[in-house]
Amino acid sequence: MSVTVRIPTILRTYTGGNAEVSGEGATLRDVLAKLDADYPGIGARILDESGKIRRFVNVYVGEEDVRFAEGLDTPAPQGAQISIIPAVAGG
Amino acid sequence: MSHDFGPAVALSCRECGARYPLGPSFACLECFGPLEAAYEFGRVTREDIAAGPASIWRYRSLLPVPADVASKPNMNPGWTQLVRAGNLGRALGIRSLHVKDDSGNPTHSFKDRVVAIAVEAARTFGFHTLSCSSTGNLAGAVTAAAARAGLDACVFIPADLEEAKIAMARVFGGRLIGIDGSYDEVNRFCSELIGDPLGDKWGFVNVNLRPYYAEGSKTLAYEIAEQLGWRLPEQIVIPIASGSQLTKIDKGFKELIALGLVEDTPYKVFGAQAAGCSPVSAAYKAGHDVVQPVKPDTIAKSLAIGNPADGPYVLDIARRTGGAVEDVTDAEVVAAIKLLASTEGIFAETAGGVTVGVLKKLVETGRLDPEAETVVLNTGDGLKTLDAIAGESSRPTAVIKPSLDAFRAAV
């Protein structure tokens, strides 16, 4: 499915400064793999060495934090907005 | 342009140690970990500190602020009472108990401490608008501090907050935007706003200024140690919202030891949550080192952060020091508010009720040593969360005619 991915400021060096890019995939895992193919290196910023979402990254599919859903296996429906956000704010 | 942050020399990633120049950044480019202020402290003595003002600025040589910080318009928070709580101690069976009562700050919560540091950082970076995501207390602390500093304010809160917190945040001016959602959604919104041209010139105290802001909580550790006669307490019970305050109190104690200002004596750190928002407590009990977020449902709205940024570090600290993380029900929170008020004359907000409630539970279950010197934090004022004790507490104990006979009959 084609989706849009919102890129946080600290990763925009990979996307040529773009805050939003288009993505593709049936699940979040697929979308992130395609994102890394389009923008080499960005995947390793989001996922750790073991392929898990890093401890201080929040990923949302639409309004839902994927940790409340199926993590990297969360489906990415057509037209969904995926947001990648640093988790170190607030309090 | 060179920024003057006093003894702070860099930002350092708490996860991977990568270092960055001092700037309005908060997340590591390598691993997304939180950035925090790194220092090169000069020689600091107890006498220098004691000669300073009766505010957090007596510790300015340990904070990311310039030496002349106290001379600029600010709220001068801190140096709040450390109350010897003999009555509460007797009620709970604790030999030596103190309450650090931060309801005595200018806007009646500990948030004045952190905001004061953030305002200075905002000034340094040339931000003219001060902003935040808030569970309530922070909104009031930010709008008040902005008013005094001559900055604009635009703060964001969950729309369903306690009326008193909304009124208090609004009275200082600025814009107060209610978001139809939870605090975690407000927080997410602010993180996105920062990456948008709408908000990229704003100082969000707990987002892009967080590395400076969070250091303000170290002053709680410094004050407790100084007020105990330059000693560390053996046990301390601290509420957990994002977990930032707890981690910074631990950092403050470690700095005091490293600087030789206190003896290197062991201390145990206990974290307190409300059962209706207890992701850190759940992770502690399950033996996990990551925190599974939750959707909060508790009267302790100032602690209702379901996705606490510093949760993993709280777990590390509780385990390292031999403490624990525990949670109490809303009914226990209300009972603890009344217990603290009736024993010590301190009217705590719900977060204070959570902390005292957890203190009680820890003693009763044998995890807190009743013979060891203990400090418990009250981080805010009960007048802001009157709803929590509404009902019978909002009415007189008796209503009588103004006659001696009527009074005799009533007593």
Short mmCIF file of C-alpha atoms in Angstrom, two decimals:
data_model
loop_
_atom_site.label_atom_id
_atom_site.label_comp_id
_atom_site.label_asym_id
_atom_site.label_seq_id
_atom_site.Cartn_x
_atom_site.Cartn_y
_atom_site.Cartn_z
CA MET A 1 0.00 0.00 0.00
CA SER A 2 1.25 3.53 -0.57
CA VAL A 3 1.56 5.64 2.55
CA THR A 4 3.13 8.92 3.63
CA VAL A 5 5.93 8.93 6.18
CA ARG A 6 6.53 11.99 8.38
CA ILE A 7 10.24 12.44 9.01
CA PRO A 8 11.51 14.07 12.24
CA THR A 9 13.96 16.96 11.97
CA ILE A 10 16.94 14.84 13.03
CA LEU A 11 16.44 12.40 10.12
CA ARG A 12 15.82 14.96 7.41
CA THR A 13 19.50 14.91 6.41
CA TYR A 14 18.65 11.54 4.79
CA THR A 15 15.58 12.81 2.93
CA GLY A 16 17.13 15.94 1.45
CA GLY A 17 15.35 18.09 4.03
CA ASN A 18 11.88 16.72 3.27
CA ALA A 19 9.53 16.51 6.26
CA GLU A 20 7.26 14.06 4.48
CA VAL A 21 8.06 11.35 1.92
CA SER A 22 5.98 8.69 0.24
CA GLY A 23 6.38 5.07 1.22
CA GLU A 24 5.20 1.64 0.23
CA GLY A 25 4.49 -1.64 2.02
CA ALA A 26 1.87 -3.92 3.55
CA THR A 27 3.25 -3.60 7.07
CA LEU A 28 5.36 -1.10 8.99
CA ARG A 29 8.34 -3.45 8.57
CA ASP A 30 7.95 -3.35 4.77
CA VAL A 31 7.53 0.43 4.76
CA LEU A 32 10.74 0.92 6.77
CA ALA A 33 12.65 -1.49 4.48
CA LYS A 34 11.51 0.46 1.42
CA LEU A 35 12.32 3.75 3.17
CA ASP A 36 15.89 2.52 3.75
CA ALA A 37 16.17 1.46 0.11
CA ASP A 38 15.09 4.95 -1.00
CA TYR A 39 17.18 6.80 1.62
CA PRO A 40 20.15 4.57 2.49
CA GLY A 41 21.11 4.65 6.17
CA ILE A 42 17.81 5.92 7.56
CA GLY A 43 16.71 2.41 8.61
CA ALA A 44 19.62 1.95 11.01
CA ARG A 45 18.67 5.20 12.74
CA ILE A 46 15.17 3.87 13.47
CA LEU A 47 15.93 0.18 14.11
CA ASP A 48 18.69 -1.20 16.32
CA GLU A 49 21.20 -3.93 15.42
CA SER A 50 18.67 -6.66 16.20
CA GLY A 51 16.05 -5.09 13.93
CA LYS A 52 13.81 -3.81 16.74
CA ILE A 53 12.48 -0.25 16.95
CA ARG A 54 15.01 1.70 19.03
CA ARG A 55 14.19 2.31 22.70
CA PHE A 56 13.74 6.06 22.21
CA VAL A 57 11.77 6.10 18.96
CA ASN A 58 7.98 6.25 18.82
CA VAL A 59 6.33 5.16 15.58
CA TYR A 60 2.68 5.84 14.83
CA VAL A 61 0.49 4.43 12.08
CA GLY A 62 -2.24 7.03 11.87
CA GLU A 63 -3.04 7.97 15.47
CA GLU A 64 -1.93 4.66 16.96
CA ASP A 65 1.42 4.07 18.68
CA VAL A 66 2.52 0.77 17.10
CA ARG A 67 3.46 -0.57 20.54
CA PHE A 68 -0.29 -0.69 21.24
CA ALA A 69 -0.77 -2.52 17.92
CA GLU A 70 1.47 -5.17 16.35
CA GLY A 71 4.81 -3.38 16.41
CA LEU A 72 6.70 -3.80 13.15
CA ASP A 73 3.94 -6.15 11.91
CA THR A 74 1.32 -3.39 12.19
CA PRO A 75 -0.54 -3.20 8.86
CA ALA A 76 0.01 -0.08 6.75
CA PRO A 77 -3.34 0.63 5.07
CA GLN A 78 -3.59 2.54 1.78
CA GLY A 79 -3.12 6.27 2.40
CA ALA A 80 -2.01 5.86 6.04
CA GLN A 81 0.24 8.48 7.59
CA ILE A 82 3.22 7.03 9.43
CA SER A 83 5.03 9.27 11.91
CA ILE A 84 8.49 8.70 13.37
CA ILE A 85 9.02 10.78 16.52
CA PRO A 86 11.79 11.01 19.12
CA ALA A 87 10.48 9.62 22.42
CA VAL A 88 12.54 11.87 24.67
CA ALA A 89 10.08 14.71 25.11
CA GLY A 90 7.68 15.62 27.85
CA GLY A 91 7.42 15.48 31.60
CA MET B 1 27.71 33.05 18.53
CA SER B 2 28.94 31.64 21.82
CA HIS B 3 26.41 30.63 24.41
CA ASP B 4 27.10 31.03 28.11
CA PHE B 5 25.85 27.97 29.97
CA GLY B 6 28.20 28.30 32.92
CA PRO B 7 29.77 24.96 33.80
CA ALA B 8 27.88 23.05 31.06
CA VAL B 9 30.20 22.42 28.12
CA ALA B 10 28.31 20.06 25.82
CA LEU B 11 25.24 17.91 25.32
CA SER B 12 25.86 14.22 25.70
CA CYS B 13 23.67 11.27 24.69
CA ARG B 14 22.64 9.23 27.70
CA GLU B 15 22.35 6.09 25.56
CA CYS B 16 25.49 6.08 23.40
CA GLY B 17 27.62 8.92 24.76
CA ALA B 18 27.77 10.89 21.48
CA ARG B 19 28.57 14.54 22.20
CA TYR B 20 27.07 17.63 20.61
CA PRO B 21 27.58 21.36 21.00
CA LEU B 22 25.19 23.16 23.34
CA GLY B 23 22.11 24.01 21.30
CA PRO B 24 18.32 23.63 21.20
CA SER B 25 18.47 19.90 20.45
CA PHE B 26 17.15 17.03 22.52
CA ALA B 27 17.58 13.73 20.69
CA CYS B 28 20.76 11.97 19.57
CA LEU B 29 21.31 11.89 15.82
CA GLU B 30 22.84 8.41 16.13
CA CYS B 31 20.33 6.55 18.29
CA PHE B 32 17.49 8.96 19.25
CA GLY B 33 18.62 8.75 22.88
CA PRO B 34 18.03 11.71 25.21
CA LEU B 35 20.65 14.43 25.29
CA GLU B 36 21.65 15.87 28.63
CA ALA B 37 23.95 18.60 29.84
CA ALA B 38 27.57 17.55 30.42
CA TYR B 39 29.73 19.67 32.73
CA GLU B 40 33.22 20.67 33.68
CA PHE B 41 32.67 21.81 37.25
CA GLY B 42 35.07 24.18 38.92
CA ARG B 43 35.77 24.02 42.64
CA VAL B 44 32.47 24.34 44.53
CA THR B 45 32.34 24.65 48.32
CA ARG B 46 29.52 24.44 50.86
CA GLU B 47 30.38 27.98 51.94
CA ASP B 48 30.00 29.38 48.39
CA ILE B 49 26.62 27.72 48.11
CA ALA B 50 25.44 28.86 51.55
CA ALA B 51 26.41 32.45 50.68
CA GLY B 52 24.09 32.35 47.66
CA PRO B 53 20.45 33.43 47.46
CA ALA B 54 17.58 31.49 49.08
CA SER B 55 16.56 30.02 45.72
CA ILE B 56 17.84 27.46 43.21
CA TRP B 57 20.42 30.03 42.12
CA ARG B 58 22.57 29.21 45.18
CA TYR B 59 23.49 26.15 43.03
CA ARG B 60 24.10 28.10 39.81
CA SER B 61 27.68 26.77 39.58
CA LEU B 62 26.17 23.25 39.20
CA LEU B 63 23.54 24.18 36.59
CA PRO B 64 23.60 25.03 32.85
CA VAL B 65 23.20 28.78 33.50
CA PRO B 66 25.48 31.84 33.37
CA ALA B 67 26.93 33.19 36.62
CA ASP B 68 24.68 36.28 36.52
CA VAL B 69 21.44 34.31 36.05
CA ALA B 70 19.84 35.58 39.27
CA SER B 71 20.06 39.20 38.12
CA LYS B 72 17.65 38.65 35.20
CA PRO B 73 13.86 38.71 35.66
CA ASN B 74 12.88 35.24 36.85
CA MET B 75 10.64 33.51 39.40
CA ASN B 76 13.48 32.69 41.84
CA PRO B 77 12.06 29.27 42.73
CA GLY B 78 13.40 26.72 45.18
CA TRP B 79 14.79 26.63 48.73
CA THR B 80 11.43 25.23 49.79
CA GLN B 81 10.83 23.72 53.23
CA LEU B 82 12.16 20.35 54.25
CA VAL B 83 9.57 19.58 56.92
CA ARG B 84 10.48 17.27 59.80
CA ALA B 85 7.42 15.04 59.66
CA GLY B 86 7.34 13.48 63.13
CA ASN B 87 3.58 13.03 63.23
CA LEU B 88 3.37 11.35 59.84
CA GLY B 89 6.41 9.27 60.73
CA ARG B 90 4.71 8.05 63.93
CA ALA B 91 1.50 7.30 62.02
CA LEU B 92 3.46 5.15 59.56
CA GLY B 93 6.00 3.74 62.00
CA ILE B 94 8.98 5.51 60.42
CA ARG B 95 11.63 6.75 62.85
CA SER B 96 13.00 9.69 60.81
CA LEU B 97 10.84 11.19 58.08
CA HIS B 98 10.98 14.50 56.22
CA VAL B 99 8.66 15.93 53.57
CA LYS B 100 10.28 18.10 50.91
CA ASP B 101 7.35 20.42 50.25
CA ASP B 102 7.55 21.98 46.82
CA SER B 103 4.04 23.40 47.00
CA GLY B 104 5.88 26.45 48.38
CA ASN B 105 7.22 27.43 44.96
CA PRO B 106 5.93 30.59 43.17
CA THR B 107 3.26 28.74 41.15
CA HIS B 108 2.90 26.00 43.78
CA SER B 109 4.67 23.09 42.15
CA PHE B 110 8.21 21.85 41.54
CA LYS B 111 7.85 22.86 37.88
CA ASP B 112 9.05 26.39 38.70
CA ARG B 113 12.53 24.93 39.19
CA VAL B 114 12.82 23.34 35.77
CA VAL B 115 11.13 26.22 33.97
CA ALA B 116 13.58 28.75 35.42
CA ILE B 117 16.47 26.92 33.74
CA ALA B 118 14.52 26.57 30.49
CA VAL B 119 13.71 30.31 30.39
CA GLU B 120 17.41 31.12 30.63
CA ALA B 121 18.14 28.69 27.77
CA ALA B 122 15.31 30.22 25.70
CA ARG B 123 16.79 33.69 26.23
CA THR B 124 20.23 32.45 25.26
CA PHE B 125 18.97 30.85 22.03
CA GLY B 126 16.88 33.90 21.17
CA PHE B 127 13.46 32.21 21.40
CA HIS B 128 10.68 34.73 21.99
CA THR B 129 7.87 32.23 22.55
CA LEU B 130 7.91 29.76 25.42
CA SER B 131 5.86 26.61 25.00
CA CYS B 132 5.33 23.16 26.50
CA SER B 133 3.17 20.07 26.63
CA SER B 134 1.71 19.96 30.12
CA THR B 135 -0.36 17.86 32.49
CA GLY B 136 -1.22 21.14 34.23
CA ASN B 137 1.38 22.38 36.68
CA LEU B 138 3.93 23.03 33.95
CA ALA B 139 1.50 25.17 31.94
CA GLY B 140 1.11 27.58 34.88
CA ALA B 141 4.82 27.59 35.60
CA VAL B 142 5.60 28.42 31.97
CA THR B 143 3.00 31.19 31.52
CA ALA B 144 4.04 32.82 34.80
CA ALA B 145 7.75 32.65 34.04
CA ALA B 146 7.16 33.95 30.51
CA ALA B 147 5.17 36.88 31.90
CA ARG B 148 7.99 37.85 34.23
CA ALA B 149 10.70 37.32 31.62
CA GLY B 150 8.79 39.31 29.00
CA LEU B 151 8.39 36.36 26.63
CA ASP B 152 5.28 35.21 24.78
CA ALA B 153 3.74 31.92 25.86
CA CYS B 154 1.71 29.29 24.05
CA VAL B 155 1.15 26.12 26.06
CA PHE B 156 -0.65 22.89 25.26
CA ILE B 157 -2.69 20.75 27.67
CA PRO B 158 -5.19 17.90 27.54
CA ALA B 159 -8.56 19.69 27.35
CA ASP B 160 -9.99 17.79 30.35
CA LEU B 161 -7.60 19.11 33.03
CA GLU B 162 -8.58 20.28 36.49
CA GLU B 163 -10.27 23.70 36.34
CA ALA B 164 -7.87 25.21 38.87
CA LYS B 165 -4.85 24.32 36.74
CA ILE B 166 -6.45 25.80 33.63
CA ALA B 167 -7.41 29.02 35.46
CA MET B 168 -3.95 29.34 36.93
CA ALA B 169 -2.24 28.88 33.58
CA ARG B 170 -4.55 31.40 31.88
CA VAL B 171 -4.32 34.19 34.40
CA PHE B 172 -0.68 34.87 33.50
CA GLY B 173 -1.62 35.58 29.88
CA GLY B 174 -0.38 33.87 26.77
CA ARG B 175 -2.28 31.24 24.83
CA LEU B 176 -3.49 28.01 26.43
CA ILE B 177 -4.49 25.45 23.84
CA GLY B 178 -6.55 22.45 24.97
CA ILE B 179 -5.97 19.35 22.89
CA ASP B 180 -8.77 16.84 22.56
CA GLY B 181 -6.71 13.87 23.76
CA SER B 182 -4.39 12.50 26.42
CA TYR B 183 -1.14 14.07 27.61
CA ASP B 184 0.78 11.61 25.46
CA GLU B 185 -1.09 12.88 22.41
CA VAL B 186 -0.37 16.48 23.43
CA ASN B 187 3.29 15.56 23.78
CA ARG B 188 3.36 13.90 20.37
CA PHE B 189 1.69 16.97 18.87
CA CYS B 190 4.38 19.25 20.34
CA SER B 191 7.16 17.02 19.00
CA GLU B 192 5.63 17.32 15.53
CA LEU B 193 5.03 21.06 15.89
CA ILE B 194 8.73 21.59 16.56
CA GLY B 195 9.54 20.08 13.18
CA ASP B 196 7.12 22.42 11.44
CA PRO B 197 7.76 26.05 10.44
CA LEU B 198 4.87 26.99 12.80
CA GLY B 199 6.89 26.05 15.86
CA ASP B 200 10.52 25.80 14.89
CA LYS B 201 11.42 29.17 16.45
CA TRP B 202 9.75 28.34 19.76
CA GLY B 203 11.34 27.16 22.97
CA PHE B 204 9.39 24.10 24.13
CA VAL B 205 10.67 23.75 27.65
CA ASN B 206 10.22 19.96 27.78
CA VAL B 207 11.10 19.18 24.17
CA ASN B 208 13.88 21.18 22.46
CA LEU B 209 14.95 22.78 25.77
CA ARG B 210 14.59 19.55 27.74
CA PRO B 211 18.35 18.97 28.25
CA TYR B 212 18.50 22.28 30.17
CA TYR B 213 15.03 22.20 31.73
CA ALA B 214 15.43 18.72 33.22
CA GLU B 215 18.59 19.77 35.08
CA GLY B 216 16.43 21.99 37.27
CA SER B 217 15.23 18.93 39.16
CA LYS B 218 18.79 18.35 40.42
CA THR B 219 18.20 21.28 42.76
CA LEU B 220 15.76 19.11 44.75
CA ALA B 221 18.64 16.75 45.51
CA TYR B 222 21.00 19.60 46.40
CA GLU B 223 18.48 21.24 48.72
CA ILE B 224 17.55 18.01 50.49
CA ALA B 225 21.23 17.25 51.13
CA GLU B 226 22.03 20.79 52.29
CA GLN B 227 18.91 20.99 54.50
CA LEU B 228 19.81 17.67 56.12
CA GLY B 229 23.17 19.25 57.05
CA TRP B 230 25.06 18.16 53.91
CA ARG B 231 24.08 14.49 54.11
CA LEU B 232 22.25 12.20 51.72
CA PRO B 233 19.01 10.62 52.95
CA GLU B 234 19.12 6.84 53.22
CA GLN B 235 15.78 6.48 51.39
CA ILE B 236 13.81 8.81 49.14
CA VAL B 237 10.35 8.38 47.60
CA ILE B 238 9.71 10.32 44.38
CA PRO B 239 6.66 10.48 42.10
CA ILE B 240 6.99 9.33 38.49
CA ALA B 241 5.34 11.12 35.59
CA SER B 242 7.90 11.11 32.76
CA GLY B 243 10.50 9.88 35.25
CA SER B 244 12.72 12.89 34.58
CA GLN B 245 12.59 14.26 38.13
CA LEU B 246 13.63 10.95 39.68
CA THR B 247 16.58 10.49 37.32
CA LYS B 248 17.80 14.04 37.96
CA ILE B 249 17.58 13.71 41.76
CA ASP B 250 19.81 10.66 41.43
CA LYS B 251 22.16 12.66 39.18
CA GLY B 252 22.22 15.47 41.75
CA PHE B 253 23.16 13.12 44.59
CA LYS B 254 25.95 11.59 42.48
CA GLU B 255 27.33 15.03 41.63
CA LEU B 256 27.39 16.05 45.30
CA ILE B 257 29.39 12.90 46.07
CA ALA B 258 31.79 13.48 43.15
CA LEU B 259 32.38 17.08 44.20
CA GLY B 260 33.09 16.05 47.80
CA LEU B 261 30.16 18.12 49.12
CA VAL B 262 28.63 15.10 50.87
CA GLU B 263 29.97 11.78 52.11
CA ASP B 264 29.53 8.83 49.77
CA THR B 265 26.78 7.08 51.73
CA PRO B 266 24.31 4.66 50.12
CA TYR B 267 20.79 5.81 49.29
CA LYS B 268 17.78 3.95 47.95
CA VAL B 269 15.46 5.53 45.39
CA PHE B 270 11.79 4.53 45.33
CA GLY B 271 9.43 5.58 42.53
CA ALA B 272 5.70 6.19 43.00
CA GLN B 273 2.90 5.85 40.45
CA ALA B 274 -0.89 5.78 40.45
CA ALA B 275 -2.33 2.36 39.67
CA GLY B 276 -4.34 3.91 36.82
CA CYS B 277 -1.10 4.96 35.12
CA SER B 278 1.65 2.62 36.26
CA PRO B 279 3.71 1.54 33.24
CA VAL B 280 7.01 1.91 35.11
CA SER B 281 5.75 0.06 38.17
CA ALA B 282 4.44 -2.75 35.95
CA ALA B 283 7.81 -3.03 34.16
CA TYR B 284 9.64 -3.02 37.51
CA LYS B 285 7.48 -5.82 38.89
CA ALA B 286 7.78 -7.86 35.68
CA GLY B 287 11.58 -7.51 35.63
CA HIS B 288 11.56 -5.71 32.25
CA ASP B 289 14.02 -2.99 31.27
CA VAL B 290 11.69 -1.36 28.74
CA VAL B 291 8.36 0.25 29.54
CA GLN B 292 5.21 -0.78 27.70
CA PRO B 293 3.07 2.36 27.37
CA VAL B 294 -0.46 2.48 28.81
CA LYS B 295 -3.57 4.64 28.42
CA PRO B 296 -3.93 6.48 31.76
CA ASP B 297 -7.03 6.51 33.93
CA THR B 298 -6.39 8.14 37.32
CA ILE B 299 -7.29 11.20 39.39
CA ALA B 300 -3.54 11.91 39.61
CA LYS B 301 -3.56 13.81 36.33
CA SER B 302 -0.19 15.45 36.89
CA LEU B 303 1.33 11.94 36.79
CA ALA B 304 -0.85 10.67 33.91
CA ILE B 305 1.90 10.07 31.37
CA GLY B 306 1.30 6.68 29.78
CA ASN B 307 4.49 6.77 27.73
CA PRO B 308 7.17 8.07 30.13
CA ALA B 309 10.32 9.21 28.33
CA ASP B 310 12.67 8.42 31.22
CA GLY B 311 10.92 5.23 32.31
CA PRO B 312 13.83 2.92 31.42
CA TYR B 313 16.25 5.04 33.46
CA VAL B 314 13.93 5.01 36.46
CA LEU B 315 14.03 1.20 36.35
CA ASP B 316 17.84 1.27 36.19
CA ILE B 317 18.09 3.63 39.19
CA ALA B 318 15.53 1.83 41.38
CA ARG B 319 17.37 -1.46 40.78
CA ARG B 320 20.87 -0.01 41.13
CA THR B 321 20.15 1.66 44.46
CA GLY B 322 18.13 -1.21 45.94
CA GLY B 323 14.89 0.77 45.87
CA ALA B 324 11.65 -0.18 44.13
CA VAL B 325 8.76 1.16 42.06
CA GLU B 326 5.23 0.81 43.46
CA ASP B 327 1.73 2.08 42.69
CA VAL B 328 -1.42 2.88 44.69
CA THR B 329 -5.12 3.12 43.84
CA ASP B 330 -7.01 6.41 43.59
CA ALA B 331 -8.72 5.63 46.92
CA GLU B 332 -5.28 5.23 48.55
CA VAL B 333 -4.23 8.54 46.96
CA VAL B 334 -7.15 10.39 48.55
CA ALA B 335 -6.53 8.72 51.93
CA ALA B 336 -2.85 9.71 51.76
CA ILE B 337 -3.68 13.34 50.94
CA LYS B 338 -5.85 13.45 54.07
CA LEU B 339 -3.23 11.65 56.18
CA LEU B 340 -0.46 14.09 55.22
CA ALA B 341 -2.74 17.10 55.72
CA SER B 342 -4.02 15.96 59.13
CA THR B 343 -0.58 14.96 60.46
CA GLU B 344 1.66 17.70 59.07
CA GLY B 345 -0.52 20.58 57.87
CA ILE B 346 0.59 20.06 54.27
CA PHE B 347 -2.14 20.01 51.63
CA ALA B 348 -0.72 17.98 48.75
CA GLU B 349 -2.05 17.65 45.26
CA THR B 350 -2.84 14.18 43.94
CA ALA B 351 0.81 13.53 42.99
CA GLY B 352 1.76 14.07 46.65
CA GLY B 353 -1.01 11.67 47.63
CA VAL B 354 0.47 9.09 45.27
CA THR B 355 3.91 9.49 46.82
CA VAL B 356 2.75 9.36 50.46
CA GLY B 357 0.43 6.48 49.58
CA VAL B 358 3.33 4.55 48.08
CA LEU B 359 5.50 5.40 51.11
CA LYS B 360 2.83 3.83 53.35
CA LYS B 361 2.57 0.75 51.14
CA LEU B 362 6.36 0.30 51.03
CA VAL B 363 6.59 0.39 54.83
CA GLU B 364 3.67 -1.97 55.28
CA THR B 365 5.15 -4.50 52.85
CA GLY B 366 8.59 -4.34 54.44
CA ARG B 367 10.46 -2.88 51.48
CA LEU B 368 11.24 0.46 53.11
CA ASP B 369 13.33 0.38 56.28
CA PRO B 370 11.40 2.19 59.04
CA GLU B 371 14.66 2.79 60.94
CA ALA B 372 16.42 4.54 58.02
CA GLU B 373 16.26 8.28 57.38
CA THR B 374 13.57 8.85 54.76
CA VAL B 375 12.53 11.80 52.59
CA VAL B 376 9.24 11.91 50.69
CA LEU B 377 8.46 14.54 48.03
CA ASN B 378 5.35 16.65 47.77
CA THR B 379 5.58 18.21 44.32
CA GLY B 380 2.43 20.36 44.24
CA ASP B 381 -0.44 22.09 45.99
CA GLY B 382 -3.78 20.49 46.87
CA LEU B 383 -5.69 23.64 45.96
CA LYS B 384 -5.09 22.73 42.31
CA THR B 385 -6.75 19.31 42.62
CA LEU B 386 -9.68 20.02 44.94
CA ASP B 387 -11.89 17.67 42.90
CA ALA B 388 -9.92 14.75 44.32
CA ILE B 389 -11.23 15.37 47.83
CA ALA B 390 -14.56 16.96 46.91
CA GLY B 391 -17.77 15.65 48.42
CA GLU B 392 -17.82 15.57 52.22
CA SER B 393 -14.50 17.45 52.41
CA SER B 394 -16.07 20.45 50.68
CA ARG B 395 -18.67 20.87 53.42
CA PRO B 396 -18.39 22.00 57.04
CA THR B 397 -18.23 19.20 59.62
CA ALA B 398 -21.47 20.59 61.05
CA VAL B 399 -23.87 23.47 60.28
CA ILE B 400 -25.63 25.00 63.31
CA LYS B 401 -27.52 28.09 64.39
CA PRO B 402 -25.28 30.70 66.05
CA SER B 403 -26.28 29.71 69.56
CA LEU B 404 -24.45 28.02 72.42
CA ASP B 405 -27.26 25.48 72.78
CA ALA B 406 -26.94 24.47 69.14
CA PHE B 407 -23.19 24.08 69.51
CA ARG B 408 -23.59 22.02 72.71
CA ALA B 409 -25.98 19.74 70.83
CA ALA B 410 -23.61 19.39 67.91
CA VAL B 411 -20.55 18.47 70.02
#
